[in-house]
Amino acid sequence: MSNGEKITLTINDKQVEGTEGDTILDICRANNIYVPTLCYLEGFSNVGACRLCVVEIEGERRINPACTYPARNGLVVRTKTDALEKYRRLILELIFTERNHFCFFCEVSGDCELQALAYEYQVDHMRYPYNFPSLPVDTLNKFLVIDHNRCILCGRCVRVCGEGVANHTLDFGKRGWRTLVVADINQSIGESSCINCGACAQACPTGAIFSKISAYRGRTSEGKVVRSVCSQCGVGCPIDVLVKDNNIVRIDGTDLREPEGQLCAQGRFRQVYREGTRITTPLIHTRARGLQPSSWENALKLVGEKIKEYKGRYGTRSIAGLASSRCSNETLNGFAGLMRQIVGTSKVDTLDGECYRVLTKGISSFSKNGLGLEVESTLENILKADCVLVVGSNPLESHPVAGSYVLKARHQNNAQLIVIDSRANTFGFRADFRLRPKPGSEEVLFNALAKAVTRRAANVGKPHRNGSLAKTAETTGLDRAVIRQVIDKLSVAEKPVLIYGEGVINQKNTRIIARLLDLANVAGKDGLNVISLKPRGNSRGAWDLGIASQKEVSKGKLVYMLLGDDEVDTDYWIDQLNQAEFVIIQASYHSPLIECADVVLPSPIWAEQQGSYVSLDGVKSQSKRILKPLRGIRSDSEIITRVAKKL
Amino acid sequence: MGKVRLATTWLDACAGCHMSFLDIDEAIIEVAKAVEFTRSPITDIKEFAEVDVGLITGAIGTFEHEEEAKELREKCKILIVLGDCACFGGIPSMRNAFSKDEVLRRAYIESESTKDGRIPSSPEIPALLEKALPVTEVVKVDCFVPGCPPRSDAILYALKELLQGRIPVLPREMMRFD
């Protein structure tokens, strides 16, 4: 469309410049000429649904929407005339009377773009009778409400769902004035393919789609927006947190247009308000009454005494420090320093240390030159891929925004999606090829695929050799024809990306990882494009800092666990901690795991302290302190310093 | 110049708009110097006298409201409506998504706190209209002050404009729908 040629036109008697391919609205916005809009959403396709951006163009018989009218050299345009203002008010009145746009019980009143325009145009009454339709309100989704009565059919939600998140759940259903935004084949949004990313709620100009979690917590004008980073998973999305009266009102993605401006249910909704009871004072276990509140001084004294006692009696080897990779770099560094330098133990590990060891061993046995996680590529590369191989992972569940990158690659590059998992994996339903090899046969499969792709590269288009892959098909229980198709796709792909996750890592078999990387290596025409989905928000940070142990850490008699606000596999860790004699846990929330502790030190949550985090692909970002900590809560670093003083 | 004669009434409404009127605080003294209140919810005068300005809060929800609005329109030179109910239908119009019969049944028979309920049928009780309507759908209105309730400074602004002999149009910063 655009050949980049400069064009000149006259808008409101002023000469302005633009580029061929721009719409009139693009040029108005670039030149600070205000044109009211409702359906327009920067960075997304223009649909001309609301008609508020109508302008007068000389030579045109009628007024035209600026958002869909391609600018031409020499056009004479007027954006603000009495007639246009009259039409705009008329359009607003038609929108207001079409459905239910009564503001007094609407969640977004005060933040509503339709309301703001009505104020601007001084719409103090309607010249049309109201329609009062009785449309459904869909509340079945865990986080979102769709109130069709408040919908103006601008289609912003449909466009962000399709063009932005590439999930294509929302679309228009029915016709004419009966048109509704529908999910999938007119299902409830709660029963649809919706991934609860909430982008539609962020894009909605009215109260038609809103968050249950943030509803009635406050308006944008009443709070302050803090830009920070989400530490829930390793994607590390930037977040805009709206805070009012030391409460989180809402979390938004920073830019709907950009892939990194997206969020997921965890980032947008769950961390606004988490169920569970905060630990607000230190607790000490007594045999008679279990965990009882104590003063900071007593708890820290006991911690100091016990560490000294075990060190004196059994040596430093009896003491182990375990930290969650959800904690920030600073907290982890402080903790490792305390345990390694001051306590003097070498038994320091992260709770996901096992993953670290499996991954790094797998990678080094592939590369054979001592390389580790630095061979991995960036999440951005997924967006450039023409073939995505996802192994042992449902990224939409574990790292949803990364999953959305995959969908986006499919949407914009028409990338082939191959999902291989020996477990049931619903991500496979979105794939072109879904392979479920027999558990334990992955190594054989990846080995065979790697070899076949190498051979195939020279013979693309020719038929497969008779009888080839028969053994592989038998061992893996897969259809030979499907394996052959996958080989063909991997052979022709220019920019394949391999993504693998917990389904591979948790098998603790370094050879599978090495074979997978072999496969990615032979398939990649311009180098290796591999991304491992690491389990925790700051796993990469913790591992890069050397907090995770190179060797497996044997059990300690005294264990100091830094948990923070992480949620871990409780049963597994209760088993582990029950084998220790004395347990110190630093955590934010009560849980059955806390009951194993002899001393509990209350930890702040993510929003109550600042720190730096490293995303799974190695990008470091700084989080801010968003909330004043609850009474009695001290920062993790302060707790660690005070423990050190007792030693 | 003699005092401007004002009559006010509240129809299908919650009284919030009249409260907001009183929230103009000490300015009411100035208003009282210039305005003669005839009928209002606190004077308990039943009939409308001939007035310069008629003021309605509330939507048209019953036949009585409809009659009152028509009567006031006839007796006044300028009709001003206050609040979302009068301007747009407001809270009373929430029932408009249902039929009148459904609404009455829900309120008087099906509501959880009701036992052996009956829909009132006494001729002394004004019957509901099929829909609750904004005043402008029943009579011609000259000036609108929306808000739920309207800001008291918006009400004062409108009164001052009227006293200056102008038909007020609410400035943008005084517009509110909630």
Short mmCIF file of C-alpha atoms in Angstrom, two decimals, chain A residues 74-527:
data_model
loop_
_atom_site.label_atom_id
_atom_site.label_comp_id
_atom_site.label_asym_id
_atom_site.label_seq_id
_atom_site.Cartn_x
_atom_site.Cartn_y
_atom_site.Cartn_z
CA GLY A 74 -4.06 18.02 -2.25
CA LEU A 75 -7.11 17.02 -0.20
CA VAL A 76 -8.87 19.86 1.58
CA VAL A 77 -10.29 18.63 4.87
CA ARG A 78 -12.22 20.28 7.68
CA THR A 79 -12.45 18.53 11.05
CA LYS A 80 -14.47 21.02 13.05
CA THR A 81 -17.50 22.77 11.58
CA ASP A 82 -20.93 23.45 13.03
CA ALA A 83 -22.42 20.75 10.85
CA LEU A 84 -19.84 18.15 11.93
CA GLU A 85 -20.30 19.00 15.59
CA LYS A 86 -24.04 18.62 15.12
CA TYR A 87 -23.58 15.21 13.52
CA ARG A 88 -21.19 14.08 16.25
CA ARG A 89 -23.65 14.99 18.95
CA LEU A 90 -26.34 13.18 17.02
CA ILE A 91 -24.15 10.08 16.78
CA LEU A 92 -23.53 10.20 20.52
CA GLU A 93 -27.26 10.45 21.19
CA LEU A 94 -27.90 7.48 18.90
CA ILE A 95 -25.26 5.43 20.73
CA PHE A 96 -26.65 6.43 24.12
CA THR A 97 -30.23 5.52 23.24
CA GLU A 98 -29.38 2.26 21.49
CA ARG A 99 -28.52 0.25 24.61
CA ASN A 100 -28.08 0.82 28.33
CA HIS A 101 -25.68 3.72 28.84
CA PHE A 102 -26.85 4.94 32.21
CA CYS A 103 -23.72 5.89 34.08
CA PHE A 104 -24.79 5.94 37.72
CA PHE A 105 -24.41 2.21 38.27
CA CYS A 106 -21.65 1.57 35.76
CA GLU A 107 -18.29 0.28 36.91
CA VAL A 108 -16.27 2.50 34.59
CA SER A 109 -18.17 5.75 35.12
CA GLY A 110 -15.45 8.35 35.37
CA ASP A 111 -13.09 6.29 33.20
CA CYS A 112 -15.50 5.92 30.26
CA GLU A 113 -14.61 7.34 26.85
CA LEU A 114 -18.24 7.49 25.75
CA GLN A 115 -19.16 9.45 28.85
CA ALA A 116 -16.21 11.81 28.37
CA LEU A 117 -17.36 12.55 24.82
CA ALA A 118 -20.92 13.15 25.98
CA TYR A 119 -19.58 15.71 28.46
CA GLU A 120 -17.45 17.27 25.76
CA TYR A 121 -20.45 17.58 23.46
CA GLN A 122 -22.69 18.69 26.34
CA VAL A 123 -25.22 15.94 25.68
CA ASP A 124 -27.70 16.87 28.40
CA HIS A 125 -30.67 15.06 26.91
CA MET A 126 -31.49 12.67 24.10
CA ARG A 127 -33.70 13.60 21.17
CA TYR A 128 -34.47 9.95 20.43
CA PRO A 129 -36.51 7.47 22.41
CA TYR A 130 -34.49 4.85 24.21
CA ASN A 131 -34.37 1.33 22.88
CA PHE A 132 -34.08 -0.46 26.26
CA PRO A 133 -33.00 -3.81 24.84
CA SER A 134 -32.70 -6.72 27.24
CA LEU A 135 -29.33 -8.16 26.35
CA PRO A 136 -27.42 -10.86 28.20
CA VAL A 137 -24.77 -10.14 30.81
CA ASP A 138 -22.09 -12.82 30.74
CA THR A 139 -20.50 -13.33 34.16
CA LEU A 140 -19.34 -16.93 33.81
CA ASN A 141 -15.71 -16.00 33.27
CA LYS A 142 -13.62 -16.00 36.43
CA PHE A 143 -12.22 -12.53 35.84
CA LEU A 144 -14.29 -10.77 33.18
CA VAL A 145 -17.84 -9.58 32.82
CA ILE A 146 -19.32 -8.84 29.42
CA ASP A 147 -22.39 -6.64 29.71
CA HIS A 148 -23.73 -6.45 26.18
CA ASN A 149 -26.13 -3.72 27.23
CA ARG A 150 -23.18 -1.35 27.58
CA CYS A 151 -21.53 -2.37 24.30
CA ILE A 152 -21.27 0.17 21.49
CA LEU A 153 -20.00 -2.42 18.98
CA CYS A 154 -16.80 -0.48 18.37
CA GLY A 155 -14.98 -3.79 17.95
CA ARG A 156 -11.88 -2.77 19.87
CA CYS A 157 -12.09 -5.99 21.91
CA VAL A 158 -12.46 -8.05 18.76
CA ARG A 159 -9.39 -6.41 17.25
CA VAL A 160 -7.13 -6.72 20.32
CA CYS A 161 -8.21 -10.35 20.78
CA GLY A 162 -7.40 -11.16 17.16
CA GLU A 163 -4.71 -8.75 16.00
CA GLY A 164 -3.08 -8.17 19.38
CA VAL A 165 -3.22 -11.37 21.40
CA ALA A 166 -3.88 -13.53 18.33
CA ASN A 167 -6.31 -15.67 20.29
CA HIS A 168 -9.34 -14.89 18.08
CA THR A 169 -11.90 -15.72 20.74
CA LEU A 170 -14.05 -12.62 20.30
CA ASP A 171 -15.86 -11.72 17.14
CA PHE A 172 -19.18 -10.25 16.08
CA GLY A 173 -22.24 -12.42 15.93
CA LYS A 174 -25.75 -11.78 14.54
CA ARG A 175 -26.63 -8.86 12.28
CA GLY A 176 -27.74 -5.24 12.30
CA TRP A 177 -28.88 -3.82 15.61
CA ARG A 178 -28.94 -7.34 17.03
CA THR A 179 -25.17 -7.59 16.60
CA LEU A 180 -23.33 -8.86 19.66
CA VAL A 181 -19.72 -9.44 20.52
CA VAL A 182 -19.55 -13.21 20.84
CA ALA A 183 -16.95 -15.67 22.09
CA ASP A 184 -16.16 -18.53 19.71
CA ILE A 185 -19.45 -19.95 18.43
CA ASN A 186 -21.60 -17.76 20.67
CA GLN A 187 -20.55 -19.41 23.91
CA SER A 188 -20.21 -17.86 27.31
CA ILE A 189 -16.79 -16.27 27.58
CA GLY A 190 -16.21 -18.50 30.62
CA GLU A 191 -16.61 -21.62 28.50
CA SER A 192 -14.78 -20.38 25.44
CA SER A 193 -11.21 -20.48 24.19
CA CYS A 194 -10.58 -17.23 26.12
CA ILE A 195 -7.24 -17.25 27.93
CA ASN A 196 -8.27 -14.52 30.39
CA CYS A 197 -5.57 -12.13 29.29
CA GLY A 198 -7.95 -9.22 29.85
CA ALA A 199 -6.73 -7.18 26.88
CA CYS A 200 -10.38 -6.72 25.81
CA ALA A 201 -11.24 -5.12 29.15
CA GLN A 202 -8.29 -2.77 28.81
CA ALA A 203 -9.34 -1.85 25.28
CA CYS A 204 -13.07 -1.41 25.99
CA PRO A 205 -14.00 2.28 25.90
CA THR A 206 -17.18 1.74 27.95
CA GLY A 207 -18.26 -0.57 30.75
CA ALA A 208 -19.14 -3.45 28.42
CA ILE A 209 -16.13 -5.59 29.36
CA PHE A 210 -14.65 -5.09 32.79
CA SER A 211 -12.64 -6.94 35.39
CA LYS A 212 -14.45 -8.52 38.33
CA ILE A 213 -11.26 -8.28 40.35
CA SER A 214 -10.87 -4.53 39.89
CA ALA A 215 -14.57 -3.63 39.82
CA TYR A 216 -15.52 -0.72 42.04
CA ARG A 217 -12.03 -0.49 43.59
CA GLY A 218 -11.46 2.98 42.22
CA ARG A 219 -11.13 5.17 39.16
CA THR A 220 -8.01 6.12 37.29
CA SER A 221 -8.31 9.75 38.39
CA GLU A 222 -8.39 8.73 42.04
CA GLY A 223 -5.11 6.84 42.01
CA LYS A 224 -1.56 6.87 40.80
CA VAL A 225 -0.10 4.66 38.05
CA VAL A 226 3.23 3.02 38.84
CA ARG A 227 5.22 1.37 36.02
CA SER A 228 6.84 -1.81 37.29
CA VAL A 229 7.56 -5.34 36.15
CA CYS A 230 5.60 -8.54 36.72
CA SER A 231 7.57 -11.23 38.53
CA GLN A 232 4.96 -13.97 38.29
CA CYS A 233 6.71 -15.83 35.48
CA GLY A 234 9.89 -15.54 33.50
CA VAL A 235 8.40 -13.53 30.64
CA GLY A 236 8.80 -10.43 32.81
CA CYS A 237 6.11 -8.21 31.29
CA PRO A 238 6.10 -4.53 32.17
CA ILE A 239 2.99 -3.56 34.13
CA ASP A 240 1.15 -0.33 34.89
CA VAL A 241 -0.24 -0.64 38.39
CA LEU A 242 -3.02 1.72 39.46
CA VAL A 243 -2.76 2.30 43.21
CA LYS A 244 -5.28 4.05 45.41
CA ASP A 245 -5.05 4.35 49.21
CA ASN A 246 -2.26 1.76 49.36
CA ASN A 247 -4.40 -0.76 47.47
CA ILE A 248 -3.91 -2.08 43.99
CA VAL A 249 -6.95 -1.08 41.93
CA ARG A 250 -5.97 -2.49 38.57
CA ILE A 251 -3.02 -3.76 36.56
CA ASP A 252 -2.78 -2.86 32.88
CA GLY A 253 -0.45 -3.89 30.12
CA THR A 254 1.77 -1.00 29.09
CA ASP A 255 0.79 -0.92 25.42
CA LEU A 256 -1.89 -2.98 23.72
CA ARG A 257 -0.13 -2.56 20.38
CA GLU A 258 3.14 -4.16 21.41
CA PRO A 259 3.57 -7.87 22.13
CA GLU A 260 5.46 -6.96 25.32
CA GLY A 261 2.53 -4.76 26.34
CA GLN A 262 0.34 -7.81 26.86
CA LEU A 263 -0.51 -9.46 30.14
CA CYS A 264 -2.04 -12.74 31.29
CA ALA A 265 -4.62 -13.67 33.91
CA GLN A 266 -1.91 -14.06 36.53
CA GLY A 267 -0.29 -10.72 35.80
CA ARG A 268 -3.44 -8.70 35.24
CA PHE A 269 -5.94 -10.22 37.65
CA ARG A 270 -4.63 -12.74 40.17
CA GLN A 271 -1.95 -10.54 41.65
CA VAL A 272 -4.34 -7.63 42.17
CA TYR A 273 -5.92 -9.57 44.94
CA ARG A 274 -4.66 -12.89 46.23
CA GLU A 275 -6.71 -15.08 48.52
CA GLY A 276 -4.91 -16.22 51.63
CA THR A 277 -3.85 -14.92 55.01
CA ARG A 278 -0.76 -12.78 55.31
CA ILE A 279 1.81 -13.52 57.97
CA THR A 280 2.20 -10.21 59.77
CA THR A 281 4.31 -11.07 62.82
CA PRO A 282 7.17 -13.49 63.40
CA LEU A 283 5.98 -16.88 64.68
CA ILE A 284 7.75 -19.35 66.96
CA HIS A 285 6.76 -22.99 67.25
CA THR A 286 6.09 -24.31 70.73
CA ARG A 287 5.39 -27.95 71.37
CA ALA A 288 2.26 -27.20 73.36
CA ARG A 289 0.56 -24.62 71.17
CA GLY A 290 2.12 -24.82 67.71
CA LEU A 291 3.11 -21.59 65.94
CA GLN A 292 2.64 -18.57 68.16
CA PRO A 293 3.24 -14.88 67.42
CA SER A 294 6.44 -13.50 68.81
CA SER A 295 8.39 -10.27 68.79
CA TRP A 296 10.97 -9.67 66.08
CA GLU A 297 13.69 -9.58 68.72
CA ASN A 298 12.80 -13.01 70.15
CA ALA A 299 12.40 -14.62 66.73
CA LEU A 300 15.70 -13.24 65.41
CA LYS A 301 17.47 -14.18 68.66
CA LEU A 302 16.23 -17.76 68.35
CA VAL A 303 17.30 -17.91 64.70
CA GLY A 304 20.78 -16.64 65.64
CA GLU A 305 21.15 -19.01 68.57
CA LYS A 306 20.05 -22.06 66.60
CA ILE A 307 22.33 -21.35 63.65
CA LYS A 308 25.26 -20.91 66.05
CA GLU A 309 24.26 -24.05 67.94
CA TYR A 310 24.10 -26.27 64.81
CA LYS A 311 27.30 -24.76 63.46
CA GLY A 312 29.08 -25.46 66.76
CA ARG A 313 27.67 -28.93 67.24
CA TYR A 314 27.57 -30.37 63.70
CA GLY A 315 29.62 -27.94 61.60
CA THR A 316 28.51 -25.68 58.77
CA ARG A 317 27.59 -28.69 56.62
CA SER A 318 24.56 -29.26 58.82
CA ILE A 319 23.02 -25.97 57.67
CA ALA A 320 21.23 -25.49 54.32
CA GLY A 321 19.75 -22.38 52.75
CA LEU A 322 16.99 -22.65 50.16
CA ALA A 323 15.60 -19.67 48.30
CA SER A 324 12.69 -19.26 45.93
CA SER A 325 13.56 -17.89 42.51
CA ARG A 326 10.53 -15.65 42.79
CA CYS A 327 12.67 -13.35 44.96
CA SER A 328 14.54 -10.42 43.45
CA ASN A 329 18.24 -10.47 42.65
CA GLU A 330 18.98 -8.25 45.63
CA THR A 331 17.12 -10.45 48.09
CA LEU A 332 18.72 -13.59 46.66
CA ASN A 333 22.20 -12.06 46.78
CA GLY A 334 21.69 -11.00 50.37
CA PHE A 335 20.45 -14.43 51.34
CA ALA A 336 23.27 -16.27 49.57
CA GLY A 337 25.80 -13.89 51.16
CA LEU A 338 24.34 -14.55 54.60
CA MET A 339 24.43 -18.33 54.16
CA ARG A 340 27.73 -18.65 52.31
CA GLN A 341 29.88 -15.95 53.89
CA ILE A 342 28.48 -15.38 57.36
CA VAL A 343 27.06 -18.80 58.22
CA GLY A 344 29.78 -20.39 56.11
CA THR A 345 27.78 -23.20 54.53
CA SER A 346 28.16 -24.29 50.92
CA LYS A 347 24.68 -25.80 50.96
CA VAL A 348 22.79 -23.02 49.25
CA ASP A 349 20.32 -23.73 46.49
CA THR A 350 17.18 -22.39 44.89
CA LEU A 351 13.93 -24.32 45.14
CA ASP A 352 14.22 -24.88 41.39
CA GLY A 353 17.93 -25.81 41.57
CA GLU A 354 17.16 -29.23 40.09
CA CYS A 355 15.79 -27.59 36.92
CA TYR A 356 18.92 -25.48 36.69
CA ARG A 357 21.19 -28.51 36.88
CA VAL A 358 19.19 -30.55 34.36
CA LEU A 359 19.02 -27.65 31.90
CA THR A 360 22.65 -26.60 32.08
CA LYS A 361 23.90 -30.20 31.88
CA GLY A 362 21.62 -30.87 28.93
CA ILE A 363 22.80 -27.76 27.11
CA SER A 364 26.48 -28.38 27.81
CA SER A 365 26.29 -31.98 26.64
CA PHE A 366 24.79 -30.64 23.39
CA SER A 367 27.23 -27.77 22.90
CA LYS A 368 30.24 -29.69 24.21
CA ASN A 369 32.08 -26.42 24.78
CA GLY A 370 30.86 -25.48 28.21
CA LEU A 371 28.13 -23.13 27.05
CA GLY A 372 25.04 -22.81 29.21
CA LEU A 373 21.86 -20.78 29.11
CA GLU A 374 23.54 -18.11 26.97
CA VAL A 375 22.89 -20.29 23.89
CA GLU A 376 19.19 -19.58 24.27
CA SER A 377 17.46 -16.97 22.19
CA THR A 378 15.08 -14.19 23.11
CA LEU A 379 11.31 -14.40 23.34
CA GLU A 380 11.10 -11.79 20.58
CA ASN A 381 12.47 -14.37 18.15
CA ILE A 382 9.23 -16.32 18.49
CA LEU A 383 7.50 -13.42 16.73
CA LYS A 384 9.80 -13.83 13.71
CA ALA A 385 9.45 -17.60 13.52
CA ASP A 386 7.94 -19.43 10.57
CA CYS A 387 7.77 -22.70 12.49
CA VAL A 388 7.38 -23.14 16.23
CA LEU A 389 8.12 -26.44 17.91
CA VAL A 390 6.69 -26.60 21.43
CA VAL A 391 7.82 -29.56 23.49
CA GLY A 392 6.57 -30.61 26.91
CA SER A 393 4.83 -27.37 27.62
CA ASN A 394 1.56 -25.55 27.39
CA PRO A 395 2.91 -22.02 27.35
CA LEU A 396 -0.61 -20.59 27.55
CA GLU A 397 -0.79 -22.08 31.04
CA SER A 398 2.74 -21.72 32.36
CA HIS A 399 3.94 -18.58 30.52
CA PRO A 400 0.79 -17.24 28.82
CA VAL A 401 2.30 -14.19 27.15
CA ALA A 402 4.98 -16.39 25.57
CA GLY A 403 2.12 -18.63 24.43
CA SER A 404 0.50 -15.61 22.88
CA TYR A 405 3.75 -14.84 21.03
CA VAL A 406 3.45 -18.30 19.47
CA LEU A 407 -0.14 -17.61 18.43
CA LYS A 408 0.98 -14.28 17.06
CA ALA A 409 3.69 -15.94 14.95
CA ARG A 410 0.98 -18.19 13.56
CA HIS A 411 -1.27 -15.23 12.91
CA GLN A 412 1.22 -12.87 11.27
CA ASN A 413 3.84 -15.21 9.73
CA ASN A 414 1.53 -18.13 9.12
CA ALA A 415 4.01 -20.13 11.19
CA GLN A 416 3.57 -23.88 11.48
CA LEU A 417 2.96 -25.01 15.05
CA ILE A 418 4.14 -28.43 16.15
CA VAL A 419 3.37 -29.56 19.68
CA ILE A 420 5.11 -32.62 21.08
CA ASP A 421 4.21 -33.79 24.55
CA SER A 422 3.91 -37.23 26.09
CA ARG A 423 1.35 -35.76 28.47
CA ALA A 424 -2.13 -34.50 27.63
CA ASN A 425 -1.61 -30.96 26.36
CA THR A 426 -4.44 -28.70 25.27
CA PHE A 427 -2.03 -26.41 23.44
CA GLY A 428 -1.95 -29.20 20.89
CA PHE A 429 -5.47 -28.30 19.81
CA ARG A 430 -4.10 -25.07 18.40
CA ALA A 431 -1.30 -26.83 16.54
CA ASP A 432 -0.90 -27.96 12.95
CA PHE A 433 0.74 -31.12 14.24
CA ARG A 434 0.12 -32.63 17.62
CA LEU A 435 2.37 -35.53 18.58
CA ARG A 436 1.94 -37.48 21.78
CA PRO A 437 4.80 -39.98 21.94
CA LYS A 438 4.76 -42.78 24.49
CA PRO A 439 6.30 -41.59 27.77
CA GLY A 440 10.00 -42.39 27.76
CA SER A 441 10.29 -42.50 23.96
CA GLU A 442 11.09 -38.79 23.51
CA GLU A 443 14.81 -39.30 23.22
CA VAL A 444 14.34 -41.77 20.37
CA LEU A 445 11.91 -39.42 18.67
CA PHE A 446 14.11 -36.33 18.83
CA ASN A 447 17.15 -38.32 17.78
CA ALA A 448 15.29 -39.69 14.76
CA LEU A 449 13.84 -36.28 13.88
CA ALA A 450 17.27 -34.63 14.07
CA LYS A 451 18.82 -37.23 11.78
CA ALA A 452 15.92 -37.20 9.35
CA VAL A 453 15.84 -33.40 9.15
CA THR A 454 19.56 -33.35 8.35
CA ARG A 455 19.07 -35.90 5.55
CA ARG A 456 15.86 -34.38 4.36
CA ALA A 457 17.27 -30.88 3.87
CA ALA A 458 18.86 -32.07 0.63
CA ASN A 459 15.79 -33.95 -0.59
CA VAL A 460 12.86 -31.70 0.17
CA GLY A 461 9.91 -32.40 -2.08
CA LYS A 462 11.02 -35.93 -2.90
CA PRO A 463 9.11 -38.86 -1.46
CA HIS A 464 10.33 -40.39 1.78
CA ARG A 465 12.38 -43.55 1.55
CA ASN A 466 10.30 -46.72 1.82
CA GLY A 467 10.31 -48.17 5.27
CA SER A 468 12.10 -45.25 6.83
CA LEU A 469 11.07 -44.26 10.35
CA ALA A 470 9.21 -47.55 10.88
CA LYS A 471 11.16 -48.26 14.04
CA THR A 472 10.70 -44.73 15.36
CA ALA A 473 6.97 -44.92 14.74
CA GLU A 474 6.78 -48.20 16.57
CA THR A 475 8.81 -47.07 19.59
CA THR A 476 6.99 -43.78 19.96
CA GLY A 477 3.54 -45.07 19.05
CA LEU A 478 3.13 -42.26 16.51
CA ASP A 479 1.78 -42.35 12.99
CA ARG A 480 4.65 -42.54 10.51
CA ALA A 481 2.92 -40.23 8.04
CA VAL A 482 2.62 -37.54 10.71
CA ILE A 483 6.30 -37.88 11.68
CA ARG A 484 7.21 -37.48 8.00
CA GLN A 485 5.10 -34.35 7.67
CA VAL A 486 6.73 -32.87 10.76
CA ILE A 487 10.15 -33.65 9.32
CA ASP A 488 9.18 -31.89 6.09
CA LYS A 489 7.97 -28.82 7.94
CA LEU A 490 11.12 -28.62 10.03
CA SER A 491 13.27 -29.13 6.94
CA VAL A 492 11.78 -26.25 4.98
CA ALA A 493 11.41 -23.83 7.89
CA GLU A 494 13.66 -20.80 7.60
CA LYS A 495 13.38 -19.57 11.15
CA PRO A 496 12.20 -22.38 13.39
CA VAL A 497 12.05 -21.77 17.14
CA LEU A 498 12.06 -24.50 19.75
CA ILE A 499 10.29 -23.88 23.03
CA TYR A 500 10.40 -26.47 25.76
CA GLY A 501 9.11 -26.50 29.28
CA GLU A 502 8.42 -28.41 32.44
CA GLY A 503 7.31 -31.58 30.63
CA VAL A 504 10.89 -31.98 29.39
CA ILE A 505 12.80 -30.47 32.29
CA ASN A 506 10.97 -32.43 35.01
CA GLN A 507 11.96 -35.73 33.41
CA LYS A 508 15.46 -34.90 34.66
CA ASN A 509 16.94 -36.59 31.62
CA THR A 510 19.72 -34.41 30.23
CA ARG A 511 19.94 -36.54 27.07
CA ILE A 512 16.43 -35.53 25.98
CA ILE A 513 17.45 -31.89 26.22
CA ALA A 514 20.67 -32.53 24.31
CA ARG A 515 18.76 -34.33 21.51
CA LEU A 516 16.16 -31.59 21.37
CA LEU A 517 18.87 -29.00 20.93
CA ASP A 518 20.46 -31.16 18.24
CA LEU A 519 17.14 -31.14 16.44
CA ALA A 520 16.75 -27.36 16.77
CA ASN A 521 20.31 -26.93 15.59
CA VAL A 522 19.90 -28.93 12.39
CA ALA A 523 16.52 -27.35 11.67
CA GLY A 524 17.68 -23.77 12.26
CA LYS A 525 18.99 -22.28 9.03
CA ASP A 526 20.33 -19.16 10.70
CA GLY A 527 21.46 -20.65 13.98
#
